[in-house]
PDB file of C-alpha atoms and ligand atoms in Angstrom:
ATOM      1  CA  MET A   1      16.840  15.165  -1.747  1.00 74.00           C
ATOM      2  CA  SER A   2      17.363  11.418  -1.855  1.00 86.00           C
ATOM      3  CA  PRO A   3      14.314   9.254  -2.532  1.00 94.00           C
ATOM      4  CA  LEU A   4      12.490   7.478   0.282  1.00 97.00           C
ATOM      5  CA  LEU A   5      12.549   4.166  -1.555  1.00 98.00           C
ATOM      6  CA  GLU A   6      14.776   3.081  -4.377  1.00 98.00           C
ATOM      7  CA  MET A   7      14.635  -0.141  -6.381  1.00 98.00           C
ATOM      8  CA  LYS A   8      17.600  -0.984  -8.551  1.00 98.00           C
ATOM      9  CA  ASN A   9      17.410  -3.602 -11.271  1.00 98.00           C
ATOM     10  CA  VAL A  10      15.025  -5.874  -9.333  1.00 98.00           C
ATOM     11  CA  THR A  11      14.234  -9.257 -10.848  1.00 98.00           C
ATOM     12  CA  ILE A  12      12.223 -12.241  -9.645  1.00 98.00           C
ATOM     13  CA  HIS A  13      11.511 -15.559 -11.323  1.00 98.00           C
ATOM     14  CA  PHE A  14       8.703 -17.975 -10.550  1.00 97.00           C
ATOM     15  CA  GLY A  15       9.794 -21.179 -12.245  1.00 94.00           C
ATOM     16  CA  GLY A  16      10.168 -20.254 -15.917  1.00 93.00           C
ATOM     17  CA  LEU A  17       8.307 -16.963 -15.548  1.00 97.00           C
ATOM     18  CA  THR A  18      10.143 -13.703 -14.944  1.00 98.00           C
ATOM     19  CA  ALA A  19       7.431 -11.777 -13.110  1.00 98.00           C
ATOM     20  CA  VAL A  20       9.622  -8.717 -12.482  1.00 98.00           C
ATOM     21  CA  ASN A  21      12.422  -8.057 -14.913  1.00 98.00           C
ATOM     22  CA  GLY A  22      15.198  -5.581 -14.104  1.00 98.00           C
ATOM     23  CA  VAL A  23      12.894  -2.940 -12.645  1.00 98.00           C
ATOM     24  CA  SER A  24      14.358   0.262 -11.217  1.00 98.00           C
ATOM     25  CA  MET A  25      12.241   2.988  -9.689  1.00 97.00           C
ATOM     26  CA  THR A  26      12.317   5.683  -7.059  1.00 98.00           C
ATOM     27  CA  ILE A  27       9.620   6.812  -4.667  1.00 98.00           C
ATOM     28  CA  GLU A  28       9.948  10.402  -3.494  1.00 97.00           C
ATOM     29  CA  GLU A  29       9.034  11.319   0.048  1.00 97.00           C
ATOM     30  CA  ARG A  30       5.590  12.862   0.683  1.00 96.00           C
ATOM     31  CA  GLN A  31       4.369  12.118  -2.810  1.00 97.00           C
ATOM     32  CA  ILE A  32       1.611   9.873  -4.093  1.00 98.00           C
ATOM     33  CA  SER A  33       3.179   7.494  -6.607  1.00 98.00           C
ATOM     34  CA  ALA A  34       1.198   5.065  -8.708  1.00 97.00           C
ATOM     35  CA  LEU A  35       2.299   1.781 -10.210  1.00 97.00           C
ATOM     36  CA  ILE A  36       0.071   0.794 -13.114  1.00 96.00           C
ATOM     37  CA  GLY A  37       0.022  -1.841 -15.828  1.00 95.00           C
ATOM     38  CA  PRO A  38      -2.176  -4.599 -17.249  1.00 94.00           C
ATOM     39  CA  ASN A  39      -3.128  -7.665 -15.196  1.00 93.00           C
ATOM     40  CA  GLY A  40      -0.156  -9.900 -14.516  1.00 95.00           C
ATOM     41  CA  ALA A  41       2.356  -7.084 -15.152  1.00 96.00           C
ATOM     42  CA  GLY A  42       4.081  -7.701 -11.810  1.00 97.00           C
ATOM     43  CA  LYS A  43       2.630  -4.898  -9.667  1.00 97.00           C
ATOM     44  CA  SER A  44       1.578  -6.950  -6.630  1.00 97.00           C
ATOM     45  CA  THR A  45       4.811  -8.922  -6.906  1.00 98.00           C
ATOM     46  CA  ILE A  46       6.743  -5.672  -6.516  1.00 98.00           C
ATOM     47  CA  PHE A  47       4.756  -4.919  -3.350  1.00 98.00           C
ATOM     48  CA  ASN A  48       5.526  -8.439  -2.133  1.00 97.00           C
ATOM     49  CA  ILE A  49       9.223  -7.876  -2.779  1.00 98.00           C
ATOM     50  CA  ILE A  50       9.321  -4.463  -1.072  1.00 98.00           C
ATOM     51  CA  THR A  51       7.520  -5.831   2.000  1.00 97.00           C
ATOM     52  CA  GLY A  52       9.769  -8.882   2.290  1.00 97.00           C
ATOM     53  CA  ILE A  53       7.216 -11.558   1.344  1.00 96.00           C
ATOM     54  CA  TYR A  54       9.461 -12.548  -1.568  1.00 97.00           C
ATOM     55  CA  ALA A  55      13.222 -12.114  -1.820  1.00 97.00           C
ATOM     56  CA  PRO A  56      14.193 -11.034  -5.336  1.00 98.00           C
ATOM     57  CA  ASN A  57      16.556 -13.154  -7.435  1.00 98.00           C
ATOM     58  CA  GLY A  58      18.465 -10.034  -8.389  1.00 98.00           C
ATOM     59  CA  GLY A  59      18.685  -6.347  -7.651  1.00 98.00           C
ATOM     60  CA  HIS A  60      18.591  -4.124  -4.597  1.00 98.00           C
ATOM     61  CA  ILE A  61      16.030  -2.187  -2.604  1.00 98.00           C
ATOM     62  CA  TYR A  62      16.977   0.781  -0.458  1.00 98.00           C
ATOM     63  CA  TYR A  63      14.794   2.524   2.090  1.00 98.00           C
ATOM     64  CA  ARG A  64      16.173   5.817   3.373  1.00 96.00           C
ATOM     65  CA  GLN A  65      19.399   4.789   1.642  1.00 96.00           C
ATOM     66  CA  GLU A  66      19.727   1.591   3.679  1.00 97.00           C
ATOM     67  CA  GLU A  67      19.505  -1.721   1.905  1.00 97.00           C
ATOM     68  CA  ILE A  68      16.411  -3.723   2.862  1.00 98.00           C
ATOM     69  CA  THR A  69      16.664  -6.406   0.160  1.00 97.00           C
ATOM     70  CA  GLY A  70      15.694  -9.820   1.500  1.00 93.00           C
ATOM     71  CA  LYS A  71      14.697  -8.587   4.958  1.00 96.00           C
ATOM     72  CA  LYS A  72      11.774 -10.298   6.699  1.00 95.00           C
ATOM     73  CA  PRO A  73       8.272  -8.756   6.613  1.00 94.00           C
ATOM     74  CA  HIS A  74       8.317  -7.807  10.323  1.00 93.00           C
ATOM     75  CA  GLN A  75      11.694  -6.082   9.855  1.00 94.00           C
ATOM     76  CA  ILE A  76      10.276  -4.104   6.938  1.00 96.00           C
ATOM     77  CA  THR A  77       7.189  -3.129   8.968  1.00 94.00           C
ATOM     78  CA  GLY A  78       9.506  -2.127  11.811  1.00 93.00           C
ATOM     79  CA  ARG A  79      11.331   0.261   9.499  1.00 95.00           C
ATOM     80  CA  GLY A  80       8.101   2.072   8.688  1.00 95.00           C
ATOM     81  CA  ILE A  81       6.644   0.409   5.598  1.00 97.00           C
ATOM     82  CA  ALA A  82       3.049  -0.849   5.741  1.00 96.00           C
ATOM     83  CA  ARG A  83       0.677  -2.203   3.119  1.00 95.00           C
ATOM     84  CA  THR A  84      -2.788  -3.356   2.253  1.00 95.00           C
ATOM     85  CA  PHE A  85      -3.545  -6.349   0.044  1.00 93.00           C
ATOM     86  CA  GLN A  86      -5.405  -6.643  -3.231  1.00 89.00           C
ATOM     87  CA  ASN A  87      -8.142  -8.755  -1.584  1.00 88.00           C
ATOM     88  CA  ILE A  88      -9.832  -7.827   1.683  1.00 85.00           C
ATOM     89  CA  ARG A  89      -8.090  -9.420   4.653  1.00 89.00           C
ATOM     90  CA  LEU A  90     -10.180  -8.466   7.651  1.00 93.00           C
ATOM     91  CA  PHE A  91     -11.342 -10.531  10.602  1.00 93.00           C
ATOM     92  CA  GLY A  92     -15.080 -10.270   9.986  1.00 94.00           C
ATOM     93  CA  GLU A  93     -16.076 -11.506  13.430  1.00 94.00           C
ATOM     94  CA  LEU A  94     -13.833  -9.015  15.219  1.00 95.00           C
ATOM     95  CA  SER A  95     -14.757  -5.411  15.858  1.00 96.00           C
ATOM     96  CA  VAL A  96     -13.499  -2.474  13.843  1.00 97.00           C
ATOM     97  CA  LEU A  97     -11.225  -1.454  16.726  1.00 96.00           C
ATOM     98  CA  GLU A  98      -9.833  -4.981  17.190  1.00 94.00           C
ATOM     99  CA  ASN A  99      -8.998  -5.202  13.502  1.00 95.00           C
ATOM    100  CA  VAL A 100      -7.050  -1.966  13.644  1.00 95.00           C
ATOM    101  CA  LYS A 101      -5.259  -2.890  16.881  1.00 93.00           C
ATOM    102  CA  ILE A 102      -3.776  -5.898  15.076  1.00 86.00           C
ATOM    103  CA  GLY A 103      -1.837  -3.398  12.957  1.00 79.00           C
ATOM    104  CA  GLY A 104      -0.546  -1.613  16.063  1.00 77.00           C
ATOM    105  CA  HIS A 105       0.593  -4.875  17.657  1.00 71.00           C
ATOM    106  CA  CYS A 106       2.900  -5.570  14.710  1.00 59.00           C
ATOM    107  CA  LYS A 107       5.274  -2.967  16.039  1.00 54.00           C
ATOM    108  CA  GLY A 108       4.618  -3.419  19.761  1.00 48.00           C
ATOM    109  CA  ARG A 109       7.797  -3.591  21.784  1.00 49.00           C
ATOM    110  CA  ALA A 110       6.519  -5.856  24.553  1.00 48.00           C
ATOM    111  CA  GLY A 111       6.126  -8.629  21.993  1.00 50.00           C
ATOM    112  CA  LEU A 112       4.207 -11.845  22.357  1.00 50.00           C
ATOM    113  CA  PHE A 113       5.738 -12.812  25.697  1.00 53.00           C
ATOM    114  CA  GLY A 114       4.914  -9.421  27.159  1.00 51.00           C
ATOM    115  CA  ALA A 115       1.356  -9.695  25.939  1.00 54.00           C
ATOM    116  CA  LEU A 116       0.925 -12.936  27.885  1.00 55.00           C
ATOM    117  CA  THR A 117       2.144 -11.473  31.154  1.00 59.00           C
ATOM    118  CA  ARG A 118       0.563  -8.409  32.708  1.00 58.00           C
ATOM    119  CA  LEU A 119       3.630  -6.269  33.202  1.00 64.00           C
ATOM    120  CA  PRO A 120       3.184  -2.512  33.688  1.00 70.00           C
ATOM    121  CA  GLY A 121       5.085  -1.905  30.459  1.00 73.00           C
ATOM    122  CA  VAL A 122       2.524  -3.999  28.658  1.00 74.00           C
ATOM    123  CA  GLN A 123      -0.356  -1.922  29.971  1.00 78.00           C
ATOM    124  CA  LYS A 124       1.405   1.206  28.833  1.00 80.00           C
ATOM    125  CA  GLU A 125       1.975  -0.330  25.434  1.00 81.00           C
ATOM    126  CA  GLU A 126      -1.647  -1.439  25.258  1.00 84.00           C
ATOM    127  CA  ARG A 127      -2.705   2.167  25.855  1.00 86.00           C
ATOM    128  CA  LEU A 128      -0.324   3.320  23.154  1.00 87.00           C
ATOM    129  CA  ILE A 129      -1.708   0.781  20.689  1.00 88.00           C
ATOM    130  CA  MET A 130      -5.227   1.946  21.538  1.00 91.00           C
ATOM    131  CA  GLU A 131      -4.265   5.561  20.898  1.00 91.00           C
ATOM    132  CA  LYS A 132      -2.652   4.676  17.576  1.00 91.00           C
ATOM    133  CA  ALA A 133      -5.699   2.627  16.561  1.00 94.00           C
ATOM    134  CA  ARG A 134      -8.081   5.475  17.350  1.00 94.00           C
ATOM    135  CA  ALA A 135      -5.885   7.948  15.477  1.00 94.00           C
ATOM    136  CA  ALA A 136      -5.775   5.628  12.461  1.00 96.00           C
ATOM    137  CA  LEU A 137      -9.568   5.249  12.504  1.00 96.00           C
ATOM    138  CA  ALA A 138      -9.923   9.032  12.573  1.00 96.00           C
ATOM    139  CA  VAL A 139      -7.749   9.344   9.448  1.00 96.00           C
ATOM    140  CA  VAL A 140     -10.062   7.044   7.466  1.00 97.00           C
ATOM    141  CA  ASP A 141     -13.197   8.619   8.955  1.00 96.00           C
ATOM    142  CA  LEU A 142     -14.347   5.596  10.951  1.00 97.00           C
ATOM    143  CA  THR A 143     -14.411   7.248  14.362  1.00 97.00           C
ATOM    144  CA  GLY A 144     -17.522   6.155  16.271  1.00 97.00           C
ATOM    145  CA  ARG A 145     -17.684   2.789  14.499  1.00 97.00           C
ATOM    146  CA  GLU A 146     -15.165   1.042  16.819  1.00 96.00           C
ATOM    147  CA  LYS A 147     -17.549  -1.563  18.223  1.00 97.00           C
ATOM    148  CA  GLU A 148     -19.174  -2.682  14.976  1.00 97.00           C
ATOM    149  CA  LEU A 149     -18.175  -6.035  13.551  1.00 97.00           C
ATOM    150  CA  ALA A 150     -15.936  -5.635  10.512  1.00 97.00           C
ATOM    151  CA  ARG A 151     -18.240  -7.840   8.420  1.00 97.00           C
ATOM    152  CA  ASN A 152     -21.160  -5.462   8.981  1.00 97.00           C
ATOM    153  CA  LEU A 153     -19.348  -2.513   7.402  1.00 97.00           C
ATOM    154  CA  SER A 154     -20.085  -1.504   3.830  1.00 96.00           C
ATOM    155  CA  TYR A 155     -17.533  -2.573   1.252  1.00 95.00           C
ATOM    156  CA  GLY A 156     -16.010   0.904   1.002  1.00 95.00           C
ATOM    157  CA  ASP A 157     -15.726   1.170   4.779  1.00 96.00           C
ATOM    158  CA  GLN A 158     -14.084  -2.273   4.982  1.00 96.00           C
ATOM    159  CA  ARG A 159     -11.428  -1.218   2.499  1.00 96.00           C
ATOM    160  CA  ARG A 160     -10.742   1.968   4.460  1.00 96.00           C
ATOM    161  CA  LEU A 161     -10.608  -0.088   7.649  1.00 97.00           C
ATOM    162  CA  GLU A 162      -7.770  -2.076   6.100  1.00 96.00           C
ATOM    163  CA  ILE A 163      -5.951   1.169   5.430  1.00 97.00           C
ATOM    164  CA  ALA A 164      -6.472   2.134   9.086  1.00 97.00           C
ATOM    165  CA  ARG A 165      -4.941  -1.161  10.169  1.00 96.00           C
ATOM    166  CA  ALA A 166      -1.876  -0.468   8.024  1.00 96.00           C
ATOM    167  CA  LEU A 167      -1.663   3.075   9.436  1.00 96.00           C
ATOM    168  CA  ALA A 168      -1.762   1.764  13.007  1.00 94.00           C
ATOM    169  CA  SER A 169       1.771   0.417  12.601  1.00 92.00           C
ATOM    170  CA  GLY A 170       2.927   4.020  12.180  1.00 93.00           C
ATOM    171  CA  PRO A 171       4.314   3.829   8.638  1.00 95.00           C
ATOM    172  CA  GLN A 172       6.166   6.495   6.722  1.00 97.00           C
ATOM    173  CA  LEU A 173       5.557   4.616   3.484  1.00 98.00           C
ATOM    174  CA  LEU A 174       2.134   3.110   2.785  1.00 98.00           C
ATOM    175  CA  LEU A 175       1.611   0.666  -0.086  1.00 98.00           C
ATOM    176  CA  LEU A 176      -1.985   0.287  -1.284  1.00 98.00           C
ATOM    177  CA  ASP A 177      -2.765  -2.599  -3.645  1.00 97.00           C
ATOM    178  CA  GLU A 178      -5.847  -1.766  -5.725  1.00 96.00           C
ATOM    179  CA  PRO A 179      -7.588   0.179  -2.961  1.00 96.00           C
ATOM    180  CA  ALA A 180     -10.448   1.338  -5.220  1.00 96.00           C
ATOM    181  CA  ALA A 181     -11.189  -2.080  -6.759  1.00 94.00           C
ATOM    182  CA  GLY A 182     -14.898  -2.902  -6.579  1.00 93.00           C
ATOM    183  CA  MET A 183     -15.848   0.512  -5.228  1.00 95.00           C
ATOM    184  CA  ASN A 184     -18.680   2.643  -6.547  1.00 95.00           C
ATOM    185  CA  THR A 185     -18.118   6.258  -7.606  1.00 95.00           C
ATOM    186  CA  LEU A 186     -18.993   7.711  -4.215  1.00 95.00           C
ATOM    187  CA  GLU A 187     -16.751   5.245  -2.358  1.00 95.00           C
ATOM    188  CA  LYS A 188     -13.904   6.114  -4.728  1.00 96.00           C
ATOM    189  CA  GLN A 189     -14.314   9.822  -4.039  1.00 96.00           C
ATOM    190  CA  THR A 190     -14.204   9.207  -0.298  1.00 95.00           C
ATOM    191  CA  LEU A 191     -11.137   7.022  -0.718  1.00 96.00           C
ATOM    192  CA  MET A 192      -9.416   9.684  -2.790  1.00 97.00           C
ATOM    193  CA  GLN A 193      -9.905  12.180   0.038  1.00 96.00           C
ATOM    194  CA  THR A 194      -8.576   9.622   2.520  1.00 96.00           C
ATOM    195  CA  VAL A 195      -5.416   9.069   0.468  1.00 97.00           C
ATOM    196  CA  GLN A 196      -4.874  12.835   0.134  1.00 97.00           C
ATOM    197  CA  HIS A 197      -5.356  13.204   3.877  1.00 96.00           C
ATOM    198  CA  ILE A 198      -2.727  10.505   4.473  1.00 97.00           C
ATOM    199  CA  ARG A 199      -0.280  12.287   2.173  1.00 97.00           C
ATOM    200  CA  ASP A 200      -0.987  15.590   3.948  1.00 96.00           C
ATOM    201  CA  LEU A 201       0.003  13.908   7.217  1.00 95.00           C
ATOM    202  CA  GLY A 202       3.464  13.442   5.702  1.00 95.00           C
ATOM    203  CA  ILE A 203       3.084   9.759   4.797  1.00 97.00           C
ATOM    204  CA  THR A 204       4.374   8.726   1.390  1.00 98.00           C
ATOM    205  CA  VAL A 205       1.885   6.671  -0.611  1.00 98.00           C
ATOM    206  CA  MET A 206       2.571   4.141  -3.348  1.00 98.00           C
ATOM    207  CA  LEU A 207      -0.522   2.736  -4.959  1.00 97.00           C
ATOM    208  CA  VAL A 208      -1.374   0.068  -7.492  1.00 97.00           C
ATOM    209  CA  GLU A 209      -4.686   0.846  -9.122  1.00 94.00           C
ATOM    210  CA  HIS A 210      -6.632   0.016 -12.266  1.00 90.00           C
ATOM    211  CA  ASP A 211      -9.005   2.947 -12.193  1.00 92.00           C
ATOM    212  CA  MET A 212      -7.187   5.413 -14.430  1.00 90.00           C
ATOM    213  CA  SER A 213      -9.155   8.486 -13.488  1.00 92.00           C
ATOM    214  CA  PHE A 214      -8.425   7.685  -9.811  1.00 95.00           C
ATOM    215  CA  VAL A 215      -4.710   7.297 -10.573  1.00 95.00           C
ATOM    216  CA  MET A 216      -4.401  10.306 -12.819  1.00 93.00           C
ATOM    217  CA  ASN A 217      -6.260  12.662 -10.491  1.00 94.00           C
ATOM    218  CA  LEU A 218      -4.387  11.595  -7.387  1.00 96.00           C
ATOM    219  CA  SER A 219      -0.796  10.811  -8.340  1.00 97.00           C
ATOM    220  CA  ASP A 220       2.259  13.026  -8.467  1.00 97.00           C
ATOM    221  CA  HIS A 221       4.214  10.365 -10.313  1.00 97.00           C
ATOM    222  CA  VAL A 222       3.357   7.223 -12.293  1.00 97.00           C
ATOM    223  CA  ASP A 223       5.438   4.159 -13.189  1.00 97.00           C
ATOM    224  CA  VAL A 224       4.111   1.748 -15.794  1.00 96.00           C
ATOM    225  CA  LEU A 225       4.848  -1.980 -15.920  1.00 97.00           C
ATOM    226  CA  ASP A 226       4.144  -4.464 -18.689  1.00 96.00           C
ATOM    227  CA  TYR A 227       5.164  -8.124 -18.590  1.00 95.00           C
ATOM    228  CA  GLY A 228       7.456  -7.464 -15.635  1.00 97.00           C
ATOM    229  CA  ARG A 229       9.325  -4.595 -17.271  1.00 97.00           C
ATOM    230  CA  LYS A 230       9.073  -0.899 -16.599  1.00 97.00           C
ATOM    231  CA  ILE A 231       7.960   0.730 -19.835  1.00 96.00           C
ATOM    232  CA  ALA A 232       7.315   4.304 -18.737  1.00 96.00           C
ATOM    233  CA  SER A 233       7.697   6.725 -15.864  1.00 97.00           C
ATOM    234  CA  GLY A 234       6.679  10.337 -15.374  1.00 96.00           C
ATOM    235  CA  THR A 235       3.838  12.653 -14.490  1.00 96.00           C
ATOM    236  CA  PRO A 236       0.290  11.399 -15.109  1.00 94.00           C
ATOM    237  CA  PHE A 237       0.147  13.648 -18.175  1.00 92.00           C
ATOM    238  CA  GLU A 238       3.431  12.291 -19.564  1.00 94.00           C
ATOM    239  CA  VAL A 239       2.549   8.610 -19.210  1.00 94.00           C
ATOM    240  CA  GLN A 240      -0.875   9.117 -20.785  1.00 90.00           C
ATOM    241  CA  GLN A 241       0.803  10.482 -23.906  1.00 90.00           C
ATOM    242  CA  ASN A 242       3.387   7.699 -24.037  1.00 92.00           C
ATOM    243  CA  PRO A 243       2.845   5.447 -27.086  1.00 92.00           C
ATOM    244  CA  ALA A 244       4.340   2.419 -25.274  1.00 91.00           C
ATOM    245  CA  VAL A 245       1.767   2.832 -22.509  1.00 91.00           C
ATOM    246  CA  ILE A 246      -1.155   3.140 -24.907  1.00 89.00           C
ATOM    247  CA  GLU A 247       0.153   0.101 -26.789  1.00 88.00           C
ATOM    248  CA  ALA A 248       0.451  -1.943 -23.563  1.00 86.00           C
ATOM    249  CA  TYR A 249      -3.195  -1.309 -22.715  1.00 81.00           C
ATOM    250  CA  LEU A 250      -4.606  -1.774 -26.230  1.00 69.00           C
ATOM    251  CA  GLY A 251      -6.857  -4.775 -26.509  1.00 59.00           C
ATOM    252  CA  LYS A 252      -6.415  -5.624 -22.844  1.00 61.00           C
ATOM    253  CA  GLU A 253      -8.569  -3.194 -20.918  1.00 55.00           C
ATOM    254  CA  PRO A 254      -9.822   0.313 -21.605  1.00 51.00           C
ATOM    255  CA  LEU A 255      -7.434   3.101 -20.658  1.00 56.00           C
ATOM    256  CA  ASP A 256      -9.641   5.897 -19.432  1.00 55.00           C
ATOM    257  CA  LEU A 257      -7.659   8.977 -20.330  1.00 51.00           C
ATOM    258  CA  GLU A 258      -9.984  11.488 -18.731  1.00 47.00           C
ATOM    259  CA  THR A 259      -8.616  13.547 -15.873  1.00 43.00           C
ATOM    260  CA  ASP A 260     -11.527  15.689 -14.774  1.00 43.00           C
TER     261      ASP A 260
HETATM  262  P1  LIG B 301      -0.317  -7.800 -11.140  1.00 53.98           P
HETATM  263  O1  LIG B 301      -0.433  -7.467  -9.686  1.00 53.98           O
HETATM  264  O2  LIG B 301       0.407  -6.759 -11.935  1.00 53.98           O
HETATM  265  O3  LIG B 301      -1.638  -8.113 -11.759  1.00 53.98           O
HETATM  266  P2  LIG B 301       1.244 -10.035 -10.174  1.00 53.98           P
HETATM  267  O4  LIG B 301       2.409  -9.338  -9.616  1.00 53.98           O
HETATM  268  O5  LIG B 301       0.235 -10.542  -9.212  1.00 53.98           O
HETATM  269  O6  LIG B 301       0.552  -9.133 -11.288  1.00 53.98           O
HETATM  270  O7  LIG B 301       1.742 -11.275 -11.021  1.00 53.98           O
HETATM  271  C1  LIG B 301       2.744 -11.165 -12.018  1.00 53.98           C
HETATM  272  C2  LIG B 301       2.969 -12.517 -12.623  1.00 53.98           C
HETATM  273  O8  LIG B 301       3.643 -13.340 -11.662  1.00 53.98           O
HETATM  274  C3  LIG B 301       1.688 -13.252 -13.006  1.00 53.98           C
HETATM  275  O9  LIG B 301       1.936 -13.970 -14.190  1.00 53.98           O
HETATM  276  C4  LIG B 301       1.456 -14.155 -11.827  1.00 53.98           C
HETATM  277  O10 LIG B 301       0.739 -15.307 -12.216  1.00 53.98           O
HETATM  278  C5  LIG B 301       2.882 -14.518 -11.413  1.00 53.98           C
HETATM  279  N1  LIG B 301       3.020 -14.817  -9.983  1.00 53.98           N
HETATM  280  C6  LIG B 301       2.823 -13.953  -8.954  1.00 53.98           C
HETATM  281  N2  LIG B 301       3.073 -14.563  -7.777  1.00 53.98           N
HETATM  282  C7  LIG B 301       3.433 -15.831  -8.070  1.00 53.98           C
HETATM  283  C8  LIG B 301       3.819 -16.969  -7.284  1.00 53.98           C
HETATM  284  N3  LIG B 301       3.886 -16.900  -5.955  1.00 53.98           N
HETATM  285  N4  LIG B 301       4.124 -18.115  -7.939  1.00 53.98           N
HETATM  286  C9  LIG B 301       4.072 -18.175  -9.282  1.00 53.98           C
HETATM  287  N5  LIG B 301       3.719 -17.171 -10.084  1.00 53.98           N
HETATM  288  C10 LIG B 301       3.404 -15.991  -9.481  1.00 53.98           C
HETATM  289 MG1  LIG B 302      -2.036  -7.390  -8.438  1.00 53.98          MG
END
């Protein structure tokens, strides 16, 4: 079976810095893949390239075997790729439901003009967006919290709300940038179940995460970056044994090798 996403020899420079350097990787459908590496390795930049925020200076990206290199973010979302960001990006003064509906609107066919005029098609689309938003909230276990203001949610709930917003666009590939960052143990366990639930729904997940026990317990496949280069790729067990990976983490941050 061909991979869902394929990156071939992708490179990007920021001034004199090569943040991503000839990286190739494949993301298999219906798997949970992790992208790990020390701070500054280029992980978020790869998400920014896949989602069209940055166009790479070299290389190619294929989604379902079609080239998407250099396409605009809304085109990428329209193809079925959604993401969350490393830092929380919620509208604190809007309700939980309103925050999620923003995700659904990204793919709405009536568009901005339609939203300004009350055409029947718009009402139908509005209902559809509402249904998608409620379904997305159910996936992250926030049903019943629709009317609460986003800022009043606990930190863990806010991070899952962001995932719901990404899900509301109906993605087949979901990119999560450090979803467990700042979470306590209980919040991480809940998040792990959420991510497994998402995978069980048939959505492919690619995650960047620093918490090694989270990554190793959850992932089918792991790619490792260091200074913009891919240094290892394999099962969680394989990358943990890899001397280049251990070396990359030495003296930078602890690599928790436990997989309980
Ligand atoms: P990671 O997510 O792995 O911690 P990033 O992808 O955010 O790392 O960053 C990789 C490198 O690229 C870092 O050195 C960072 O400072 C640099 N970088 C990222 N985005 C930009 C940008 N827009 N302009 C300049 N440098 C950037
Ligand atoms: Mg990052």
